Tab-separated table of C-alpha atoms in Angstrom:
chain	number	residue	atom	x	y	z
A	1	MET	CA	127.391	6.358	-58.950
A	2	ALA	CA	129.621	4.752	-61.512
A	3	SER	CA	133.257	4.456	-60.615
A	4	LEU	CA	135.928	6.644	-62.350
A	5	LYS	CA	137.294	3.580	-64.193
A	6	ASP	CA	133.813	2.689	-65.550
A	7	ILE	CA	133.287	6.151	-66.947
A	8	LYS	CA	136.679	6.217	-68.488
A	9	LYS	CA	135.952	2.947	-70.107
A	10	ARG	CA	132.679	4.205	-71.604
A	11	ILE	CA	134.253	7.304	-72.875
A	12	SER	CA	136.916	5.379	-74.819
A	13	SER	CA	134.290	2.939	-76.199
A	14	VAL	CA	132.215	5.822	-77.488
A	15	LYS	CA	135.290	7.438	-78.920
A	16	ASN	CA	136.079	4.294	-80.819
A	17	THR	CA	132.487	4.168	-82.180
A	18	GLN	CA	132.819	7.846	-83.242
A	19	GLN	CA	136.089	7.131	-85.097
A	20	ILE	CA	134.327	4.421	-87.081
A	21	THR	CA	131.222	6.506	-87.900
A	22	LYS	CA	133.491	9.392	-88.946
A	23	ALA	CA	135.436	7.131	-91.285
A	24	MET	CA	132.273	5.691	-92.770
A	25	LYS	CA	130.988	9.147	-93.277
A	26	MET	CA	134.108	10.093	-95.257
A	27	VAL	CA	133.959	6.983	-97.348
A	28	ALA	CA	130.286	7.538	-98.052
A	29	ALA	CA	130.974	11.150	-99.047
A	30	ALA	CA	133.628	10.100	-101.560
A	31	LYS	CA	131.453	7.373	-102.946
A	32	LEU	CA	128.573	9.856	-103.120
A	33	ARG	CA	130.575	12.096	-105.348
A	34	ARG	CA	131.311	9.252	-107.721
A	35	ALA	CA	127.707	7.920	-107.682
A	36	GLN	CA	126.346	11.368	-108.284
A	37	ASP	CA	128.682	11.996	-111.203
A	38	ALA	CA	127.579	8.647	-112.654
A	39	ALA	CA	124.002	9.473	-112.287
A	40	VAL	CA	124.310	12.906	-113.845
A	41	SER	CA	126.360	11.724	-116.887
A	42	ALA	CA	123.865	8.998	-117.444
A	43	ARG	CA	121.071	11.523	-117.824
A	44	PRO	CA	121.769	12.765	-121.491
A	45	TYR	CA	121.379	9.236	-122.853
A	46	ALA	CA	118.103	8.682	-121.119
A	47	GLU	CA	116.789	12.075	-122.225
A	48	LYS	CA	117.821	11.577	-125.790
A	49	LEU	CA	116.274	8.092	-125.886
A	50	HIS	CA	112.999	9.511	-124.529
A	51	ALA	CA	113.227	12.271	-127.128
A	52	VAL	CA	113.657	9.847	-129.904
A	53	MET	CA	110.807	7.769	-128.377
A	54	SER	CA	108.394	10.672	-128.167
A	55	SER	CA	109.177	11.831	-131.629
A	56	LEU	CA	108.444	8.302	-132.749
A	57	ALA	CA	105.193	8.265	-130.834
A	58	GLN	CA	104.135	11.544	-132.495
A	59	ARG	CA	104.084	9.963	-135.832
A	60	GLU	CA	101.692	7.344	-134.554
A	61	GLU	CA	100.511	4.871	-137.078
A	62	GLY	CA	98.624	2.610	-134.830
A	63	ASP	CA	101.490	0.837	-133.227
A	64	GLU	CA	101.163	-2.786	-132.454
A	65	HIS	CA	104.014	-3.818	-130.292
A	66	ALA	CA	104.094	-6.235	-127.453
A	67	LEU	CA	105.747	-3.835	-125.114
A	68	LEU	CA	103.175	-1.062	-125.796
A	69	ASN	CA	100.010	-3.157	-125.485
A	70	GLN	CA	97.876	-2.747	-122.325
A	71	ARG	CA	97.148	-6.270	-121.389
A	72	GLY	CA	95.043	-5.559	-118.393
A	73	THR	CA	95.697	-6.843	-114.940
A	74	GLY	CA	96.993	-10.238	-114.637
A	75	ARG	CA	100.296	-10.864	-112.979
A	76	ALA	CA	102.578	-8.028	-112.041
A	77	LEU	CA	106.296	-7.876	-111.324
A	78	VAL	CA	107.759	-5.434	-108.856
A	79	VAL	CA	111.406	-4.700	-109.035
A	80	LEU	CA	112.675	-3.213	-105.779
A	81	MET	CA	116.067	-1.524	-105.570
A	82	THR	CA	117.741	-1.595	-102.120
A	83	ALA	CA	121.269	-1.671	-100.834
A	84	ASP	CA	123.381	-4.641	-99.922
A	85	ARG	CA	124.555	-3.020	-96.714
A	86	GLY	CA	122.924	-1.291	-93.840
A	87	LEU	CA	123.875	1.663	-91.574
A	88	CYS	CA	122.386	4.116	-93.980
A	89	GLY	CA	119.398	5.501	-91.952
A	90	GLY	CA	115.922	4.811	-93.231
A	91	PHE	CA	117.147	4.183	-96.872
A	92	ASN	CA	116.350	0.426	-97.050
A	93	ALA	CA	113.379	0.471	-94.648
A	94	ASN	CA	111.629	3.325	-96.530
A	95	VAL	CA	111.746	1.691	-99.907
A	96	SER	CA	111.084	-1.719	-98.664
A	97	LYS	CA	108.006	-0.499	-96.773
A	98	GLU	CA	106.796	1.163	-99.890
A	99	ALA	CA	107.108	-2.206	-101.703
A	100	GLU	CA	105.150	-3.883	-99.007
A	101	ARG	CA	102.494	-1.277	-99.073
A	102	PHE	CA	102.344	-1.536	-102.899
A	103	ILE	CA	101.925	-5.267	-102.738
A	104	ARG	CA	99.243	-5.039	-100.066
A	105	SER	CA	97.245	-2.426	-101.722
A	106	ASN	CA	97.326	-3.998	-105.139
A	107	GLU	CA	96.780	-7.596	-104.097
A	108	GLN	CA	93.103	-7.316	-105.244
A	109	GLY	CA	94.014	-5.515	-108.420
A	110	PHE	CA	96.326	-8.207	-109.776
A	111	ASP	CA	95.998	-11.913	-109.812
A	112	ASP	CA	99.402	-12.195	-108.456
A	113	ILE	CA	102.382	-10.015	-107.710
A	114	ASP	CA	105.929	-11.231	-107.926
A	115	LEU	CA	108.837	-9.343	-106.382
A	116	MET	CA	112.331	-9.165	-107.684
A	117	ILE	CA	114.666	-7.632	-105.174
A	118	ILE	CA	118.002	-6.060	-105.814
A	119	GLY	CA	120.154	-5.871	-102.723
A	120	ARG	CA	120.408	-8.015	-99.628
A	121	LYS	CA	118.789	-5.646	-97.242
A	122	GLY	CA	115.421	-5.595	-99.055
A	123	ARG	CA	115.314	-9.334	-98.901
A	124	ASP	CA	116.105	-9.436	-95.148
A	125	PHE	CA	113.466	-6.880	-94.522
A	126	LEU	CA	110.637	-8.440	-96.652
A	127	ARG	CA	111.416	-12.037	-96.136
A	128	ASN	CA	109.146	-12.431	-93.157
A	129	ARG	CA	106.501	-10.038	-94.358
A	130	VAL	CA	105.724	-10.797	-97.940
A	131	GLY	CA	108.217	-13.695	-98.431
A	132	GLN	CA	105.774	-15.699	-100.613
A	133	HIS	CA	105.984	-12.920	-103.343
A	134	ILE	CA	109.651	-12.893	-103.569
A	135	THR	CA	110.796	-14.718	-106.644
A	136	LYS	CA	114.337	-13.555	-107.296
A	137	VAL	CA	117.042	-11.692	-105.412
A	138	HIS	CA	119.995	-10.031	-107.064
A	139	GLU	CA	122.965	-9.375	-104.708
A	140	ASP	CA	126.232	-7.472	-104.926
A	141	ILE	CA	125.426	-5.491	-107.996
A	142	THR	CA	124.416	-2.153	-106.497
A	143	SER	CA	127.825	-0.898	-105.469
A	144	ASP	CA	129.082	-0.514	-109.021
A	145	ALA	CA	126.176	-0.748	-111.338
A	146	THR	CA	127.439	-1.053	-114.841
A	147	TYR	CA	125.265	-0.709	-117.888
A	148	LYS	CA	125.902	-4.355	-118.503
A	149	THR	CA	124.087	-5.413	-115.346
A	150	ALA	CA	121.174	-3.151	-116.056
A	151	GLN	CA	121.063	-4.639	-119.512
A	152	LEU	CA	120.899	-8.202	-118.178
A	153	ILE	CA	118.197	-7.373	-115.773
A	154	GLY	CA	116.278	-5.309	-118.426
A	155	GLN	CA	116.526	-8.267	-120.869
A	156	GLU	CA	115.280	-10.617	-118.302
A	157	ILE	CA	112.273	-8.363	-117.671
A	158	VAL	CA	111.465	-7.841	-121.318
A	159	GLU	CA	111.753	-11.622	-121.974
A	160	THR	CA	109.332	-12.588	-119.122
A	161	TYR	CA	106.968	-9.888	-120.177
A	162	SER	CA	107.078	-10.929	-123.798
A	163	GLU	CA	106.296	-14.485	-122.748
A	164	GLU	CA	103.251	-12.992	-121.011
A	165	LYS	CA	104.369	-14.173	-117.713
A	166	TYR	CA	103.687	-10.727	-116.437
A	167	ASP	CA	101.249	-8.084	-117.586
A	168	ALA	CA	102.831	-5.127	-115.823
A	169	VAL	CA	106.250	-4.333	-114.492
A	170	TYR	CA	106.926	-1.730	-111.831
A	171	VAL	CA	110.132	-0.458	-110.261
A	172	ILE	CA	110.522	0.972	-106.776
A	173	TYR	CA	113.636	2.863	-105.866
A	174	ASN	CA	115.018	5.771	-103.999
A	175	ALA	CA	115.336	8.669	-106.393
A	176	PHE	CA	118.190	11.002	-105.563
A	177	LYS	CA	117.174	14.454	-104.751
A	178	SER	CA	120.154	15.737	-102.666
A	179	ALA	CA	122.700	14.220	-100.180
A	180	ILE	CA	120.118	14.376	-97.415
A	181	GLU	CA	116.913	13.773	-99.292
A	182	GLN	CA	115.767	10.618	-101.116
A	183	ILE	CA	112.308	10.260	-102.656
A	184	VAL	CA	110.837	6.724	-102.799
A	185	THR	CA	109.593	6.463	-106.342
A	186	THR	CA	107.360	3.961	-107.994
A	187	GLU	CA	107.385	3.825	-111.733
A	188	ARG	CA	105.681	1.559	-114.241
A	189	VAL	CA	108.233	0.216	-116.664
A	190	LEU	CA	105.964	-1.994	-118.769
A	191	PRO	CA	103.731	-1.623	-120.655
A	192	ILE	CA	105.561	1.474	-121.956
A	193	GLN	CA	103.497	4.591	-121.991
A	194	ALA	CA	104.219	6.268	-125.219
A	195	ASN	CA	103.593	9.920	-124.222
A	196	PRO	CA	103.619	12.049	-127.358
A	197	GLY	CA	105.616	14.794	-125.620
A	198	GLU	CA	105.716	18.374	-126.791
A	199	GLU	CA	105.043	19.342	-130.427
A	200	ILE	CA	108.086	19.718	-132.599
A	201	GLU	CA	108.169	22.984	-134.487
A	202	GLY	CA	108.485	23.227	-138.108
A	203	ASP	CA	107.238	21.054	-140.990
A	204	SER	CA	106.418	17.508	-140.149
A	205	VAL	CA	108.336	15.812	-142.863
A	206	ASP	CA	107.878	12.089	-142.713
A	207	TYR	CA	110.753	10.231	-141.241
A	208	ILE	CA	112.793	7.716	-143.164
A	209	TYR	CA	113.019	4.607	-141.073
A	210	GLU	CA	115.889	2.146	-141.749
A	211	PRO	CA	115.294	-0.759	-141.934
A	212	ASN	CA	111.650	0.028	-141.127
A	213	ARG	CA	109.508	1.630	-138.472
A	214	ASN	CA	108.530	-1.603	-136.697
A	215	GLU	CA	112.001	-2.862	-136.654
A	216	VAL	CA	113.349	0.341	-135.170
A	217	LEU	CA	110.586	0.386	-132.635
A	218	GLY	CA	111.174	-3.180	-131.706
A	219	GLN	CA	114.833	-2.482	-130.927
A	220	LEU	CA	114.159	0.804	-129.251
A	221	LEU	CA	111.573	-0.295	-126.787
A	222	PRO	CA	113.685	-2.933	-124.935
A	223	LYS	CA	116.395	-0.302	-124.803
A	224	LEU	CA	114.048	1.963	-122.878
A	225	VAL	CA	113.502	-0.629	-120.208
A	226	GLU	CA	117.232	-1.196	-119.893
A	227	VAL	CA	117.874	2.587	-119.524
A	228	GLN	CA	115.212	2.872	-116.924
A	229	ILE	CA	116.634	0.066	-114.881
A	230	PHE	CA	120.107	1.569	-115.249
A	231	ARG	CA	118.946	4.953	-114.177
A	232	GLY	CA	117.172	3.395	-111.173
A	233	LEU	CA	120.298	1.580	-110.183
A	234	LEU	CA	122.433	4.720	-110.428
A	235	GLU	CA	119.949	6.863	-108.549
A	236	SER	CA	119.492	4.201	-105.921
A	237	ASN	CA	123.276	3.927	-105.470
A	238	ALA	CA	123.703	7.749	-105.062
A	239	SER	CA	120.802	7.832	-102.693
A	240	GLU	CA	122.336	5.075	-100.625
A	241	GLN	CA	125.619	6.833	-100.220
A	242	GLY	CA	123.931	10.090	-99.464
A	243	ALA	CA	121.708	8.395	-96.761
A	244	ARG	CA	124.728	6.736	-95.261
A	245	MET	CA	126.706	9.938	-95.257
A	246	SER	CA	124.012	11.887	-93.358
A	247	SER	CA	123.124	9.125	-90.960
A	248	MET	CA	126.875	8.643	-90.186
A	249	ASP	CA	127.135	12.334	-89.716
A	250	SER	CA	124.471	12.496	-87.208
A	251	ALA	CA	125.844	9.366	-85.443
A	252	SER	CA	129.234	11.076	-85.165
A	253	ARG	CA	127.509	14.183	-83.669
A	254	ASN	CA	125.583	12.130	-81.224
A	255	ALA	CA	128.796	10.415	-80.159
A	256	ALA	CA	130.470	13.771	-79.649
A	257	GLU	CA	127.573	14.851	-77.514
A	258	MET	CA	127.759	11.814	-75.415
A	259	ILE	CA	131.536	12.105	-74.987
A	260	GLY	CA	130.897	15.689	-73.671
A	261	LYS	CA	128.332	14.450	-71.124
A	262	LEU	CA	130.497	11.572	-70.062
A	263	THR	CA	133.535	13.750	-69.607
A	264	LEU	CA	131.560	16.162	-67.451
A	265	GLN	CA	130.501	13.222	-65.302
A	266	TYR	CA	133.992	11.969	-65.126
A	267	ASN	CA	135.396	15.296	-64.013
A	268	ARG	CA	132.689	15.575	-61.323
A	269	ALA	CA	133.426	12.118	-59.978
A	270	ARG	CA	137.055	12.951	-59.925
A	271	GLN	CA	136.540	16.218	-58.044
A	272	ALA	CA	134.324	14.453	-55.562
A	273	ALA	CA	136.904	11.827	-54.983
A	274	ILE	CA	139.573	14.492	-54.418
A	275	THR	CA	137.350	16.411	-52.018
A	276	LYS	CA	136.724	13.209	-50.166
A	277	GLU	CA	140.410	12.419	-49.791
A	278	LEU	CA	141.247	15.896	-48.673
A	279	MET	CA	138.564	15.708	-46.021
A	280	GLU	CA	139.958	12.417	-44.799
A	281	ILE	CA	143.456	13.811	-44.643
A	282	ILE	CA	142.372	16.927	-42.770
A	283	SER	CA	140.242	15.001	-40.354
A	284	GLY	CA	143.095	12.579	-39.830
A	285	ALA	CA	145.560	15.469	-39.127
A	286	GLU	CA	142.971	17.088	-36.797
A	287	SER	CA	142.719	13.913	-34.767
A	288	ILE	CA	146.399	13.556	-34.003
A	289	LYS	CA	146.762	17.141	-32.841
B	1	MET	CA	120.118	26.086	-144.908
B	2	ALA	CA	122.880	25.653	-142.459
B	3	ASP	CA	126.138	24.343	-143.821
B	4	LYS	CA	127.057	22.518	-140.751
B	5	LEU	CA	125.600	19.439	-138.918
B	6	LYS	CA	125.450	19.250	-135.194
B	7	LEU	CA	126.643	15.897	-134.051
B	8	GLU	CA	125.649	14.665	-130.591
B	9	MET	CA	126.890	11.378	-129.411
B	10	VAL	CA	125.833	9.934	-126.059
B	11	THR	CA	126.495	6.520	-124.284
B	12	PRO	CA	124.771	5.448	-121.075
B	13	TYR	CA	127.904	6.605	-119.224
B	14	LYS	CA	128.470	10.034	-120.735
B	15	ARG	CA	128.085	12.528	-123.503
B	16	VAL	CA	130.893	11.611	-125.793
B	17	LEU	CA	130.573	14.402	-128.388
B	18	SER	CA	128.763	17.597	-129.188
B	19	GLU	CA	130.256	19.267	-132.126
B	20	GLU	CA	129.621	21.078	-135.319
B	21	VAL	CA	130.792	18.892	-138.152
B	22	ASP	CA	130.679	18.867	-141.972
B	23	GLU	CA	130.095	15.378	-142.858
B	24	ILE	CA	129.325	11.997	-141.148
B	25	THR	CA	129.585	8.516	-142.260
B	26	ALA	CA	127.867	5.937	-140.083
B	27	PRO	CA	127.404	2.171	-140.161
B	28	GLY	CA	123.595	2.007	-140.763
B	29	PHE	CA	121.620	-1.185	-140.354
B	30	VAL	CA	121.096	-1.579	-144.072
B	31	GLY	CA	124.446	-0.205	-145.148
B	32	GLU	CA	127.036	2.559	-144.902
B	33	LEU	CA	125.305	5.797	-144.589
B	34	GLY	CA	126.636	9.263	-145.466
B	35	LEU	CA	125.161	12.373	-143.958
B	36	LEU	CA	125.529	15.870	-145.127
B	37	PRO	CA	123.788	19.106	-143.961
B	38	GLY	CA	120.243	19.327	-145.140
B	39	HIS	CA	119.552	15.660	-144.759
B	40	THR	CA	115.926	14.620	-144.481
B	41	PRO	CA	114.791	13.370	-141.129
B	42	LEU	CA	115.849	9.858	-140.520
B	43	LEU	CA	115.794	7.255	-137.796
B	44	THR	CA	117.942	4.136	-138.225
B	45	THR	CA	119.605	1.512	-136.071
B	46	LEU	CA	123.370	1.143	-136.287
B	47	LYS	CA	125.498	-1.950	-136.510
B	48	VAL	CA	128.839	-2.498	-134.841
B	49	GLY	CA	131.120	-0.504	-136.909
B	50	GLU	CA	133.028	2.671	-137.564
B	51	LEU	CA	131.609	6.104	-137.500
B	52	THR	CA	133.632	8.809	-139.280
B	53	TYR	CA	133.091	12.528	-139.213
B	54	LYS	CA	134.815	15.369	-140.931
B	55	LYS	CA	135.406	18.650	-139.402
B	56	GLY	CA	137.242	21.113	-141.660
B	57	SER	CA	140.111	19.194	-143.168
B	58	GLU	CA	140.403	16.815	-140.139
B	59	THR	CA	138.726	13.369	-140.140
B	60	TYR	CA	137.925	11.610	-137.025
B	61	HIS	CA	137.173	7.884	-136.497
B	62	ILE	CA	135.105	6.361	-133.656
B	63	ALA	CA	134.343	2.689	-133.010
B	64	VAL	CA	130.699	2.316	-132.171
B	65	ASN	CA	128.773	-0.651	-130.829
B	66	TRP	CA	125.129	-1.009	-131.569
B	67	GLY	CA	122.787	1.946	-131.260
B	68	TYR	CA	120.580	4.494	-132.985
B	69	LEU	CA	121.046	7.525	-135.211
B	70	GLU	CA	118.503	10.173	-135.643
B	71	VAL	CA	118.591	13.122	-138.006
B	72	GLU	CA	116.357	16.061	-137.400
B	73	ASN	CA	116.732	19.766	-138.009
B	74	GLU	CA	120.364	19.540	-138.880
B	75	THR	CA	121.084	17.762	-135.649
B	76	VAL	CA	122.408	14.240	-135.716
B	77	THR	CA	121.827	12.331	-132.454
B	78	VAL	CA	123.761	9.134	-131.988
B	79	LEU	CA	122.858	6.808	-129.116
B	80	VAL	CA	125.248	4.001	-128.742
B	81	ASP	CA	126.218	1.422	-126.051
B	82	THR	CA	129.859	2.245	-126.438
B	83	ALA	CA	131.851	4.707	-128.410
B	84	GLU	CA	135.682	4.745	-128.500
B	85	PRO	CA	137.526	7.395	-130.371
B	86	ALA	CA	140.607	6.062	-132.281
B	87	ASP	CA	143.122	7.548	-129.816
B	88	GLU	CA	141.326	5.945	-126.768
B	89	ILE	CA	141.422	2.360	-128.073
B	90	ASP	CA	143.884	0.019	-126.361
B	91	LEU	CA	145.235	-1.805	-129.428
B	92	ALA	CA	146.907	-4.506	-127.342
B	93	ARG	CA	143.706	-5.292	-125.615
B	94	ALA	CA	141.746	-5.377	-128.748
B	95	GLN	CA	144.197	-7.739	-130.394
B	96	ALA	CA	144.065	-9.974	-127.344
B	97	ALA	CA	140.245	-9.966	-127.534
B	98	LEU	CA	140.467	-10.813	-131.234
B	99	GLY	CA	142.742	-13.744	-130.463
B	100	ARG	CA	140.436	-15.041	-127.820
B	101	ALA	CA	137.326	-14.696	-130.030
B	102	GLU	CA	139.112	-16.580	-132.900
B	103	ASP	CA	140.196	-19.394	-130.657
B	104	ALA	CA	136.730	-19.732	-129.242
B	105	LEU	CA	135.116	-19.765	-132.646
B	106	LYS	CA	137.305	-22.544	-133.851
B	107	THR	CA	136.131	-24.875	-131.099
B	108	LEU	CA	132.355	-23.937	-131.270
B	109	SER	CA	129.875	-25.143	-133.714
B	110	HIS	CA	127.506	-22.915	-135.476
B	111	GLU	CA	124.457	-24.090	-133.551
B	112	ASP	CA	126.108	-23.112	-130.253
B	113	LYS	CA	124.429	-20.320	-128.342
B	114	LYS	CA	127.906	-18.987	-127.659
B	115	TYR	CA	128.821	-18.902	-131.283
B	116	MET	CA	126.722	-15.749	-131.864
B	117	ILE	CA	128.268	-14.011	-128.761
B	118	MET	CA	131.817	-14.774	-129.762
B	119	GLU	CA	131.117	-13.762	-133.346
B	120	SER	CA	129.980	-10.338	-132.252
B	121	ALA	CA	132.981	-10.190	-129.941
B	122	LEU	CA	135.151	-10.904	-132.911
B	123	GLN	CA	133.385	-8.138	-135.037
B	124	ARG	CA	133.862	-5.645	-132.249
B	125	ALA	CA	137.598	-6.494	-131.822
B	126	MET	CA	138.103	-6.152	-135.594
B	127	ILE	CA	136.436	-2.791	-135.755
B	128	ARG	CA	138.446	-1.605	-132.870
B	129	ILE	CA	141.728	-2.616	-134.498
B	130	GLN	CA	140.660	-1.075	-137.763
B	131	VAL	CA	139.719	2.271	-136.165
B	132	ALA	CA	142.846	2.383	-133.949
B	133	GLY	CA	144.995	1.871	-137.028
B	134	LYS	CA	143.673	5.073	-138.573
B	135	GLY	CA	144.356	7.356	-135.635
B	136	HIS	CA	143.392	10.795	-136.792
């Protein structure tokens, strides 16, 4: 049986760990709130943009735009959004596994698949599995995703797509459902699917386009990609904080349980020692009578 | 026909405005654009510039930076990268940015890639100062 001192040492070490996990949980909770607010307040913009897009698509006039064209299956780019830091449960592993699965199951479908990873953890996870596909890694941008960063990534994607380096672009990220639930989501970013959306009531007066329809479309489509990336980043960030919060919460609870068990063990050992000492004293007293 | 326009302005960060207004003036791609209730459906890109709207007797000014404007069913939807109402603009910062852009432009040649970037920075700074000066 472990000595009293050993048990005491273990209790204090578990207590220290618990303190850390508790603090991390608090920090994640605070960050989650902010991330959630950011994700929610970004929604109107994306919705409006999609509304404009679908009302444009309704007045279809045989659009010919590079970003709308289905070019078949040549090379594909997968943008994977993970976190830079760990200790957030299955957050990184889930989404990375999905990326791995996606690549393995589509290897036949495409000539080649390139992987762009956002976040250090995704790179670490996939380096030894599908390392040959990884072409680019962005680090240190997930914690405070600004529209600017999304814009840069979006522009990069649109550029490589327009140069016909890729024929399809997908994003894989954790969509934020609630603090304890994230949904691994795969979306196709390019070519853009122009879904006509619901019919708009009233007379269908022809739109005036300034400067002209193609110009407007040409500027709107890249924007759509940027917004999709931006939304992905925000959702991924909120999911990360949520995942960290719940995993740190269960870690704290496990620590508390362990402390309870160890304390019980400690008290038993202490009592046993006392009983032993008492018996020794009594038997000693008996012998000198 | 309604006698008011509904103005909705959103940026990637938040919904800036959602109000009933009487009149809107926007920096359209091909030129200044005045919108009154009953306007025909329109979709246009916006330049860096100043968007003005009137509500009753009050006039409000907002510095906007590149975006879209859609008119449909008496609703004007404005999608912009940034939108700063006159009273939120930090005049000192805008002036500093203007100075920086001017200095940079002096040293750069027209062919330089950076020239375009600095030129648009200059434009933004000038608009901001212009809008801030008006208050509301």
